[in-house]
Coordinates of C-alpha atoms and ligand atoms in Angstrom, one line a residue:
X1 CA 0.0 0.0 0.0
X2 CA 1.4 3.5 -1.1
X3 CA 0.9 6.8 1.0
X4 CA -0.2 9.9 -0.3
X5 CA 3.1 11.5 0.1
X6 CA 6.3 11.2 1.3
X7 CA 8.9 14.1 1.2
X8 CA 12.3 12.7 1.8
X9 CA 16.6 13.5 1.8
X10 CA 15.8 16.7 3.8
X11 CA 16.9 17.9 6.8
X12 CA 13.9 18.0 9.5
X13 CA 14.0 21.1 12.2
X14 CA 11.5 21.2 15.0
X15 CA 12.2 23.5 18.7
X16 CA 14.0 20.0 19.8
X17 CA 16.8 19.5 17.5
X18 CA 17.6 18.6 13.8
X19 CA 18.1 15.2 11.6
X20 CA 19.6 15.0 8.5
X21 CA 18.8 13.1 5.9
X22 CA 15.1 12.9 6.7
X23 CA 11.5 12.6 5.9
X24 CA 8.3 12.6 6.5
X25 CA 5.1 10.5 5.2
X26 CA 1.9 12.1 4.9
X27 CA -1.9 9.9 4.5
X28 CA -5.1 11.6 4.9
X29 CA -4.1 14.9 5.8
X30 CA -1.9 13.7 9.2
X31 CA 1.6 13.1 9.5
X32 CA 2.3 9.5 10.0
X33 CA 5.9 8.7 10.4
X34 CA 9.0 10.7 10.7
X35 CA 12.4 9.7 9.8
X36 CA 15.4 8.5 7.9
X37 CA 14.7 8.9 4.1
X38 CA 15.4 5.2 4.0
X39 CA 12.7 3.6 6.6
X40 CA 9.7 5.8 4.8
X41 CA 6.7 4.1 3.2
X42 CA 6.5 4.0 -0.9
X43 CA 3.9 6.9 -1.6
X44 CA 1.7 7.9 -4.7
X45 CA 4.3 11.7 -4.6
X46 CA 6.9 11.8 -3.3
X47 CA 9.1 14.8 -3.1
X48 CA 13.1 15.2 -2.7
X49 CA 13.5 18.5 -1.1
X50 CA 17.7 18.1 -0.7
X51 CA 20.0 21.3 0.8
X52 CA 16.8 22.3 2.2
X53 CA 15.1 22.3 5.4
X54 CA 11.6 21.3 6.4
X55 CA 9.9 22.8 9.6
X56 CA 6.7 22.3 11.0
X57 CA 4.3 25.1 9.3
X58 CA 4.8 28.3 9.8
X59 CA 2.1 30.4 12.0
X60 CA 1.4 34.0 11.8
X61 CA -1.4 34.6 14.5
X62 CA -1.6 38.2 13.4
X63 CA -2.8 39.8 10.1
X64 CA -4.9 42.2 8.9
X65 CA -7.1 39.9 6.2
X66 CA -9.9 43.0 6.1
X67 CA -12.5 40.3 5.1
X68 CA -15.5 41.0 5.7
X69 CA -16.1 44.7 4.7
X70 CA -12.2 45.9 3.2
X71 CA -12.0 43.9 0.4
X72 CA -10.6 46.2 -1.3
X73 CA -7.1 46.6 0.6
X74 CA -7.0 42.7 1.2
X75 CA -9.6 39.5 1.3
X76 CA -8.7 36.2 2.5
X77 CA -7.9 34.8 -0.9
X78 CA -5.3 37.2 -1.6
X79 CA -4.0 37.7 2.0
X80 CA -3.8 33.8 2.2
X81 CA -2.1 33.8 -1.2
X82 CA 0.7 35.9 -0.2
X83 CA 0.8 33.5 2.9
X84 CA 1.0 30.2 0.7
X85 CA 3.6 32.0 -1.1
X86 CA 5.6 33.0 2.0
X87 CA 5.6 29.7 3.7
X88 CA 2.8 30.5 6.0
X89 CA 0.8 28.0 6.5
X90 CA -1.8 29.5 9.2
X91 CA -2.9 32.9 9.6
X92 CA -5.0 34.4 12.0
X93 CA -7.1 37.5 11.1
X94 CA -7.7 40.7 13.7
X95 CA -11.0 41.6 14.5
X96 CA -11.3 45.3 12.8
X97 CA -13.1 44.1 9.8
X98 CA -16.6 45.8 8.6
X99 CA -18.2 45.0 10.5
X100 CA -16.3 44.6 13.1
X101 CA -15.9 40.5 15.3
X102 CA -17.5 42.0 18.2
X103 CA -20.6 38.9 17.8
X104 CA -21.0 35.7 16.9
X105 CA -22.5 36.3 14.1
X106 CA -19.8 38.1 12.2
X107 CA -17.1 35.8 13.5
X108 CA -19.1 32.9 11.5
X109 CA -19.8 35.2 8.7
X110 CA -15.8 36.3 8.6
X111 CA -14.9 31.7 9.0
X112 CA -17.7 31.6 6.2
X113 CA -16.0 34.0 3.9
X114 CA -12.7 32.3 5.0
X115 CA -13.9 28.8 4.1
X116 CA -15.0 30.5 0.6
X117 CA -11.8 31.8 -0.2
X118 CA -8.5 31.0 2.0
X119 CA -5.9 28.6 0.3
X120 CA -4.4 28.1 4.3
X121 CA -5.8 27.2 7.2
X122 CA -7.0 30.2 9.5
X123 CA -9.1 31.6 12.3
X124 CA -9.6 35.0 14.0
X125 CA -9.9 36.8 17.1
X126 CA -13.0 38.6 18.6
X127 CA -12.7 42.4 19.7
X128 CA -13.9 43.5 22.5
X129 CA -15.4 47.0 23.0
X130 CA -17.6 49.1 25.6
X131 CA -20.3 47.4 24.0
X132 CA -20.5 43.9 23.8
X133 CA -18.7 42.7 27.2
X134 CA -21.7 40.3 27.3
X135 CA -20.8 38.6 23.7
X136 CA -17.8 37.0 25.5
X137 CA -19.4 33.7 26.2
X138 CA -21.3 33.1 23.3
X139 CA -18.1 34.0 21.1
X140 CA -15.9 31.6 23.0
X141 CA -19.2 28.7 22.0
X142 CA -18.8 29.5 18.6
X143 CA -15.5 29.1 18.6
X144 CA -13.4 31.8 18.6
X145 CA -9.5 31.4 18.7
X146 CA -8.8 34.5 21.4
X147 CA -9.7 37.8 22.3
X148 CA -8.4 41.2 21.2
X149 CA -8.6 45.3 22.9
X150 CA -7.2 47.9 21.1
X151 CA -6.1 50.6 24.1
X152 CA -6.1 53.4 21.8
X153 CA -7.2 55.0 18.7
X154 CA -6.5 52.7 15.6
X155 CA -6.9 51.6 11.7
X156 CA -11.0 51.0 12.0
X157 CA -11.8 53.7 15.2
X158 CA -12.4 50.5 17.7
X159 CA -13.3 52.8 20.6
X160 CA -11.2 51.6 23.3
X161 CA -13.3 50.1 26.5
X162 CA -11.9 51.5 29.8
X163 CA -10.1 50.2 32.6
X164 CA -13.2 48.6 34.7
X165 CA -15.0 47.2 31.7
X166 CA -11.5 45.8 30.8
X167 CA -11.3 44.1 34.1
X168 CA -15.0 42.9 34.0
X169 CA -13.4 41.6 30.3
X170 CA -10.3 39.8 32.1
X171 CA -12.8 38.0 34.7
X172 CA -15.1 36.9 32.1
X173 CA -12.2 36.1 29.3
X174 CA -10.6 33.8 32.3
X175 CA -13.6 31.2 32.8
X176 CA -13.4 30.6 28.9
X177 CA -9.9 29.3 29.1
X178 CA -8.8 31.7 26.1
X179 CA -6.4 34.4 26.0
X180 CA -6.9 37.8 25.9
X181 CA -4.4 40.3 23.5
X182 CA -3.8 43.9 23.3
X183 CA -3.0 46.6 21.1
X184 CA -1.1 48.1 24.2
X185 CA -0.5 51.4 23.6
X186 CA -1.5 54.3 25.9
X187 CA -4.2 56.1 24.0
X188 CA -4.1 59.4 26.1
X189 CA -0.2 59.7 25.7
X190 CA -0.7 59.4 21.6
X191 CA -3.4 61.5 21.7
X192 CA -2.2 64.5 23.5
X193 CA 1.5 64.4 21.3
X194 CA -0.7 63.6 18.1
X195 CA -2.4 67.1 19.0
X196 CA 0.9 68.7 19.6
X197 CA 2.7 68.1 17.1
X198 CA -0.3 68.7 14.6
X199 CA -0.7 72.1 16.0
X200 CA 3.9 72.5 15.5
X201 CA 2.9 71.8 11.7
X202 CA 5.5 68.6 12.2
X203 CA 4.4 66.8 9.5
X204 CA 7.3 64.5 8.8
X205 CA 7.1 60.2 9.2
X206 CA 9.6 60.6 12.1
X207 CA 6.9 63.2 13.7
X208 CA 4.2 60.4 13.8
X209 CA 6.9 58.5 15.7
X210 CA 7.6 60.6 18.2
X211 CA 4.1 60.8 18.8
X212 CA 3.7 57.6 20.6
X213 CA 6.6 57.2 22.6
X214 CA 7.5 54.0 24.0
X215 CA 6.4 55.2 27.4
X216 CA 3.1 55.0 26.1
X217 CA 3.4 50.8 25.1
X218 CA 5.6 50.6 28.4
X219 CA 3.0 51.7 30.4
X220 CA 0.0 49.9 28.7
X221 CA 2.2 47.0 29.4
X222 CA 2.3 47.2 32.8
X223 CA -0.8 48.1 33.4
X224 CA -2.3 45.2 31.8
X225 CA 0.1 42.7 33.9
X226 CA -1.5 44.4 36.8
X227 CA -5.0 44.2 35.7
X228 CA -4.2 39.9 35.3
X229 CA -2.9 39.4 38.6
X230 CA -5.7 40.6 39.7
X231 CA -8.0 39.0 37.5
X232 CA -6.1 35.6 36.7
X233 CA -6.6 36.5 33.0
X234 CA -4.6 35.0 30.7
X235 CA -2.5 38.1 28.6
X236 CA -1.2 38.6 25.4
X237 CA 1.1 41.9 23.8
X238 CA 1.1 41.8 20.1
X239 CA 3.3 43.5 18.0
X240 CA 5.9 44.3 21.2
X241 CA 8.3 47.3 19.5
X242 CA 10.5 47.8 21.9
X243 CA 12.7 46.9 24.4
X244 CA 11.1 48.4 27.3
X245 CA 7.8 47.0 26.5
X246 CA 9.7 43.7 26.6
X247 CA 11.3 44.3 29.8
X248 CA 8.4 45.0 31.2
X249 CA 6.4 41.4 30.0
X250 CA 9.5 40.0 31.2
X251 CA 8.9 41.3 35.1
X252 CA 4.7 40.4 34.4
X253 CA 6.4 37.0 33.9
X254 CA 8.7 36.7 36.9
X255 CA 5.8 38.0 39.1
X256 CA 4.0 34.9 37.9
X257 CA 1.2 36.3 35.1
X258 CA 0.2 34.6 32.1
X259 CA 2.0 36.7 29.9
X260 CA 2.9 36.0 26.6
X261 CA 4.2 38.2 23.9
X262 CA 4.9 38.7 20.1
X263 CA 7.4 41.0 18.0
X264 CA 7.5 41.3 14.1
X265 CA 10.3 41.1 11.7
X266 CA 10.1 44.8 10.9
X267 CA 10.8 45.9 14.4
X268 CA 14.2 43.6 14.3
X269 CA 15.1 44.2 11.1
X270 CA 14.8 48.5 10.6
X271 CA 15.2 50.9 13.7
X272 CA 13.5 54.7 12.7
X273 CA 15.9 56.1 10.5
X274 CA 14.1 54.0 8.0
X275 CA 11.6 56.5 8.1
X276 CA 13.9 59.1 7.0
X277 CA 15.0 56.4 4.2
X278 CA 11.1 54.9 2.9
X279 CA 8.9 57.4 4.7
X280 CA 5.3 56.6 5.3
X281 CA 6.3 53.5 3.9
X282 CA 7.3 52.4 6.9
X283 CA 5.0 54.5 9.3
X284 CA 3.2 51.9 11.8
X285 CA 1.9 51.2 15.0
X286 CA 3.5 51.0 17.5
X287 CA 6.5 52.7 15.3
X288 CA 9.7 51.3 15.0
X289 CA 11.9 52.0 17.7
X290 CA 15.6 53.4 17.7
X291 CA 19.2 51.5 17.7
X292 CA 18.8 51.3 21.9
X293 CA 15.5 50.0 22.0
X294 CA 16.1 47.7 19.0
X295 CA 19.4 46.1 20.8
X296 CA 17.2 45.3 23.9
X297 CA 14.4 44.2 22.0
X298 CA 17.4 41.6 20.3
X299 CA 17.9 40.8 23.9
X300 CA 14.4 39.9 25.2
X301 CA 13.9 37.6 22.1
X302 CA 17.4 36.2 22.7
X303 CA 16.2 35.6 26.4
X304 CA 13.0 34.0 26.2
X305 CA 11.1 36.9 26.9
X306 CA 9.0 37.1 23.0
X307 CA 7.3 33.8 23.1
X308 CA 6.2 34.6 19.2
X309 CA 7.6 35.8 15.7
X310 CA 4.1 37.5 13.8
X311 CA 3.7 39.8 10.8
X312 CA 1.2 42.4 11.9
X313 CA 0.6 42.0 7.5
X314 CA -1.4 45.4 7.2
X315 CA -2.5 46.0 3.9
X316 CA -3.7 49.6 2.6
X317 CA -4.3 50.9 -0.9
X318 CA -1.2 53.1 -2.4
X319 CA -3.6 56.2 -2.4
X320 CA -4.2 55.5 1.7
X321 CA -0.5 55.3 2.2
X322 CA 0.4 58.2 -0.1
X323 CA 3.2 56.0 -1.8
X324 CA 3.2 58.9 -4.5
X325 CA 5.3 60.6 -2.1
X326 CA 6.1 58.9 1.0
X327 CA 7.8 62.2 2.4
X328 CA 4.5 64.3 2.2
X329 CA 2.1 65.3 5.4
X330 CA 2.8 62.0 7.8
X331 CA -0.8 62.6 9.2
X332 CA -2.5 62.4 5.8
X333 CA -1.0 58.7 5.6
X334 CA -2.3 55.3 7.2
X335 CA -0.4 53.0 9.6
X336 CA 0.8 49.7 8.3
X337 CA 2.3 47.6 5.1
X338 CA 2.1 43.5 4.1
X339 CA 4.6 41.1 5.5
X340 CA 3.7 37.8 4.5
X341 CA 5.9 37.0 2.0
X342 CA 9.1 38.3 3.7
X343 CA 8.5 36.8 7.5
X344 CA 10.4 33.6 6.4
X345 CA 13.1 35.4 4.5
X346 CA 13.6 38.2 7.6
X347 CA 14.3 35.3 10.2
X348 CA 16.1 32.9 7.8
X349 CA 18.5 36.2 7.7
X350 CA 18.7 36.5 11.0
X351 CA 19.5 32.7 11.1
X352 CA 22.3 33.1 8.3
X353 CA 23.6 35.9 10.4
X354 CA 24.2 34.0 13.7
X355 CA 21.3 36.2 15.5
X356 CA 19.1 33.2 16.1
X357 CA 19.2 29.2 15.7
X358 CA 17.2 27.8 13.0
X359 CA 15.8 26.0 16.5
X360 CA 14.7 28.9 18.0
X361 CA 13.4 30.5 14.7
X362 CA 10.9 27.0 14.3
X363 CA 10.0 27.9 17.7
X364 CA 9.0 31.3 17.5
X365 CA 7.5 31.2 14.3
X366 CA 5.0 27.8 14.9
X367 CA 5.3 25.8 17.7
X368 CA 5.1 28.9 20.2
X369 CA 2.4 30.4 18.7
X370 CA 0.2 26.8 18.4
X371 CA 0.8 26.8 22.4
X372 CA -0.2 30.5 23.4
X373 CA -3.1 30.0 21.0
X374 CA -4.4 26.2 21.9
X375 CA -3.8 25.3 18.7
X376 CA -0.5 22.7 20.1
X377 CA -0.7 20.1 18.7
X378 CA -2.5 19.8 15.9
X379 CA -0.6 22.8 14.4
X380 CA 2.5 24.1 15.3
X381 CA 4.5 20.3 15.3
X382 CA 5.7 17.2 13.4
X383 CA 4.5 14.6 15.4
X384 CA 2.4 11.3 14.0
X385 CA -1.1 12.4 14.1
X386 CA -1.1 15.9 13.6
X387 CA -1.7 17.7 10.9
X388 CA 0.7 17.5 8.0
X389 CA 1.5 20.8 7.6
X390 CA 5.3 22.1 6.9
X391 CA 7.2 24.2 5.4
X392 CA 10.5 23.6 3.5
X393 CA 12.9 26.5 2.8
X394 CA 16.3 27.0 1.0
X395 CA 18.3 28.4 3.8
X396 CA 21.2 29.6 1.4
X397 CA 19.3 31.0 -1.3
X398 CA 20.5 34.5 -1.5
X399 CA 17.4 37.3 -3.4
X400 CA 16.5 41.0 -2.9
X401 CA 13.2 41.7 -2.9
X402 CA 13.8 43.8 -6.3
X403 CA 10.0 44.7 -7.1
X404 CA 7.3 44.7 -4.9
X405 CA 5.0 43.6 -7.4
X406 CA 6.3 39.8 -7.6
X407 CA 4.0 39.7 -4.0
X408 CA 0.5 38.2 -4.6
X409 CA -1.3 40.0 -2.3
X410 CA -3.8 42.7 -3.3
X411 CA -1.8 45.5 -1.2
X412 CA 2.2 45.7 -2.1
X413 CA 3.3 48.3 0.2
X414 CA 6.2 47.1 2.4
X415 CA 9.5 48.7 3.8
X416 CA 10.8 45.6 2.8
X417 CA 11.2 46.2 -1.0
X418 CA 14.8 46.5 -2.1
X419 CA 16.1 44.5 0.8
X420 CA 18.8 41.8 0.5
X421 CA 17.6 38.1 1.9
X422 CA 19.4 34.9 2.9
X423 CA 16.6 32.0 2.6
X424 CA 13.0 31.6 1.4
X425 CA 10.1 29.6 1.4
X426 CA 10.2 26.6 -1.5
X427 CA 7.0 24.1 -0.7
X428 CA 4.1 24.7 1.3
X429 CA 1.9 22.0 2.3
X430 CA -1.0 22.5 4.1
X431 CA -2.7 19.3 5.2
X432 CA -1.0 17.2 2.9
X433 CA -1.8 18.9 -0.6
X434 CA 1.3 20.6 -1.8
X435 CA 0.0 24.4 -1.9
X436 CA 2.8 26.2 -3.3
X437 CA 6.3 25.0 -4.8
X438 CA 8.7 26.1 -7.0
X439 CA 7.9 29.9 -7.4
X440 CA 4.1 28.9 -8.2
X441 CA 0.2 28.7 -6.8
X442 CA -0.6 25.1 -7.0
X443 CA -3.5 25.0 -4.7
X444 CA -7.0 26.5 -4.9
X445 CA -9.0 28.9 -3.0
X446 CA -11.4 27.4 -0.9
X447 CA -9.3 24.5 0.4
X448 CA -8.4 26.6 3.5
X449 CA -10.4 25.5 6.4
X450 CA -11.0 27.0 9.9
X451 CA -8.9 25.4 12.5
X452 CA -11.3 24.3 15.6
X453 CA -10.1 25.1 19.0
X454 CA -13.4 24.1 21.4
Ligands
LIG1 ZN1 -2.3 44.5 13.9

């Protein structure tokens, strides 16, 4: 009896440790064996994927898919095109969408569009608001992945709940098991510098910056880790920026909260004087930080302290980001740019470069964030009986990103364009079918399916 697949003469990385000349076999969707090339099953395909690497699938549990309601910056085909291409192999998508996944009826209609359209496997958190603190059970019984507040003003104007009705949200997150993330910046701070420098006429991409200070994600920081000792709410920071913020998840920690965090590749890879380099291009939120804050963001990732790798992928139309000229009025542009198809090739770099292992990078990137969200294990890992998905990658392939419009998703605005890369994404498999190889879409919309964590 043949298998359906059987990729072999690779090297296999997982969090653990490494084998070389390795394999996998693949029936029905699930992984189910592991090991020398030589001991592997005959199989109806069977792929030879030497000099590379394969890794459990990669996870990026934070992007901007803007389906429902934004197709036209992004929809899940497209956004989950650009994450076949980039090695992704499950996405999560944020909650400002029109409308916004404040009930249970837009999170099923955003997995229904999702089921429609995605070529990877996906799900998507649930916002929470002034307005629908009593939504939180019924959205953890239909199946929500987590929970998200945005602190302060943001893409979508998510009013931001204050701090009781985020503690009533902590106590009643808590007895659904889930986690609950934040956008954790201090709206107040932003606002009163936005308002300043406005009125100064500072109108340049460092200006918008400035304006929200890292004492302002420090603080929300620390003022969630407070709220969760109190509460016994599990926490999440995405998109941590700096090394402050870190340093302050990593005392939440050793006090004993559930705290996990995320960075993204653009925080570890620019500091702000791309912003006098690519302009609005690379205006987002929280901004990137400078060389100080960068080296001690290095060090909390080095140290344990970032429990995730995510791409914050933010897409905006050309005319919102004012790509015409990205040096013109900073507060006539829009927050954000894509990162799906450069996540892989970012870290790989920082791999090639001695900055991280290739371990660490697996860990980060999949396993981690299958734990944090209760995905583990059927995503996130290459054991017999989960789900066969993985990602293989040339880890010496050397490429600059030479025009943005080889991306396949609908927005192409990225800092990222013109950047040199060690490694990239080669095969995709989601599930067992073969979704992209080779530089090409081989898999079809629709064969993305919602990943169920109740
Ligand atoms: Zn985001």
């Amino acid at each position: 009896m043949s298998v359906d697949l059987v990729v072999q003469d690779c090297t296999i990385v997982t969090p653990a440790g490494r084998a070389e000349d390795a394999g996998l076999a693949v029936n029905d969707g699930k992984i189910i064996a592991i090991g020398k090339s030589s001991r592997l099953p005959d199989a109806n395909q069977v792929l030879d994927a030497k000099n590379q690497l394969l890794v459990p699938g990669i996870i990026d549990s934070h992007i901007h898919n803007r389906e429902p309601g934004l197709e036209y910056k992004e929809d899940w085909e497209s956004a989950t095109r650009a994450a076949a291409a980039g090695g992704v192999t499950t996405v999560v998508g944020m909650p400002n969408t029109d409308p916004v996944i404040d009930h249970p009826e837009h999170l099923n209609l955003k997995l229904e569009r999702g089921e429609q359209g995605a070529h990877v496997d996906f799900q998507s958190y649930a916002v929470v608001t002034s307005e629908n603190l009593d939504q939180i059970p019924a959205l953890d019984e239909a199946g929500v992945l987590g929970y998200k507040i945005f602190l302060g003003s943001t893409v979508g104007d998510v009013p931001p709940p204050n701090d009781g009705e985020i503690i009533q949200a902590m106590e009643a997150i808590r007895k659904t098991g889930k986690r609950l993330g934040f956008h954790e910046e201090n709206g107040e701070i932003i606002d009163h510098y936005t308002e300043q420098y406005k009125s100064e006429n500072k109108t340049d991409p460092i200006h918008h910056a400035h304006s929200r200070p890292v004492i302002a994600e420090k603080e929300a920081v620390e003022r969630m880790i407070t709220f969760a000792n109190e509460t016994g709410a599990k926490i999440h920071m995405f998109h941590v920026s700096s090394g402050s913020a870190a340093e302050a998840v990593a005392d939440g920690k050793d006090s004993g909260v559930d705290v996990t965090a995320e960075t993204c590749p653009h925080y570890l890879w620019f500091t702000e004087d791309v912003l006098q380099e690519k302009g609005n291009i690379a205006r987002v939120q929280p901004p990137i930080r400078d060389d100080e804050e960068q080296a001690r963001l290095w060090d909390a990732l080095e140290s344990g302290v970032i429990d995730c790798i995510t791409t914050d992928h933010a897409p905006h139309t050309d005319e919102e980001k004012g790509v015409e000229d990205p040096f013109a009025d900073t507060w006539e542009s829009i927050s954000g740019f894509v990162g799906l198809e450069t996540e892989v090739p970012s870290l790989l770099t920082f791999v090639d470069q001695g900055r991280i292992s290739v371990e660490d990078w697996v860990y980060y990137h999949s396993t981690r964030p299958a734990e944090v969200w209760g995905m583990y294990p059927q995503k996130g890992s290459l054991q017999v009986g989960s789900d066969a998905d993985f990602t293989i990658v040339d880890p010496d392939q050397e490429w600059t990103l030479e025009d943005r419009e080889e991306l396949h998703s609908k927005s192409r605005v990225t800092p990222f364009e013109g950047e040199n890369f060690t490694g990239k994404a080669t095969t995709t498999v989601v599930r067992g079918e073969i979704i992209y190889n080779d530089g090409k879409m081989v898999g079809e919309s629709g064969y993305g399916t919602r990943v169920n964590v109740n």
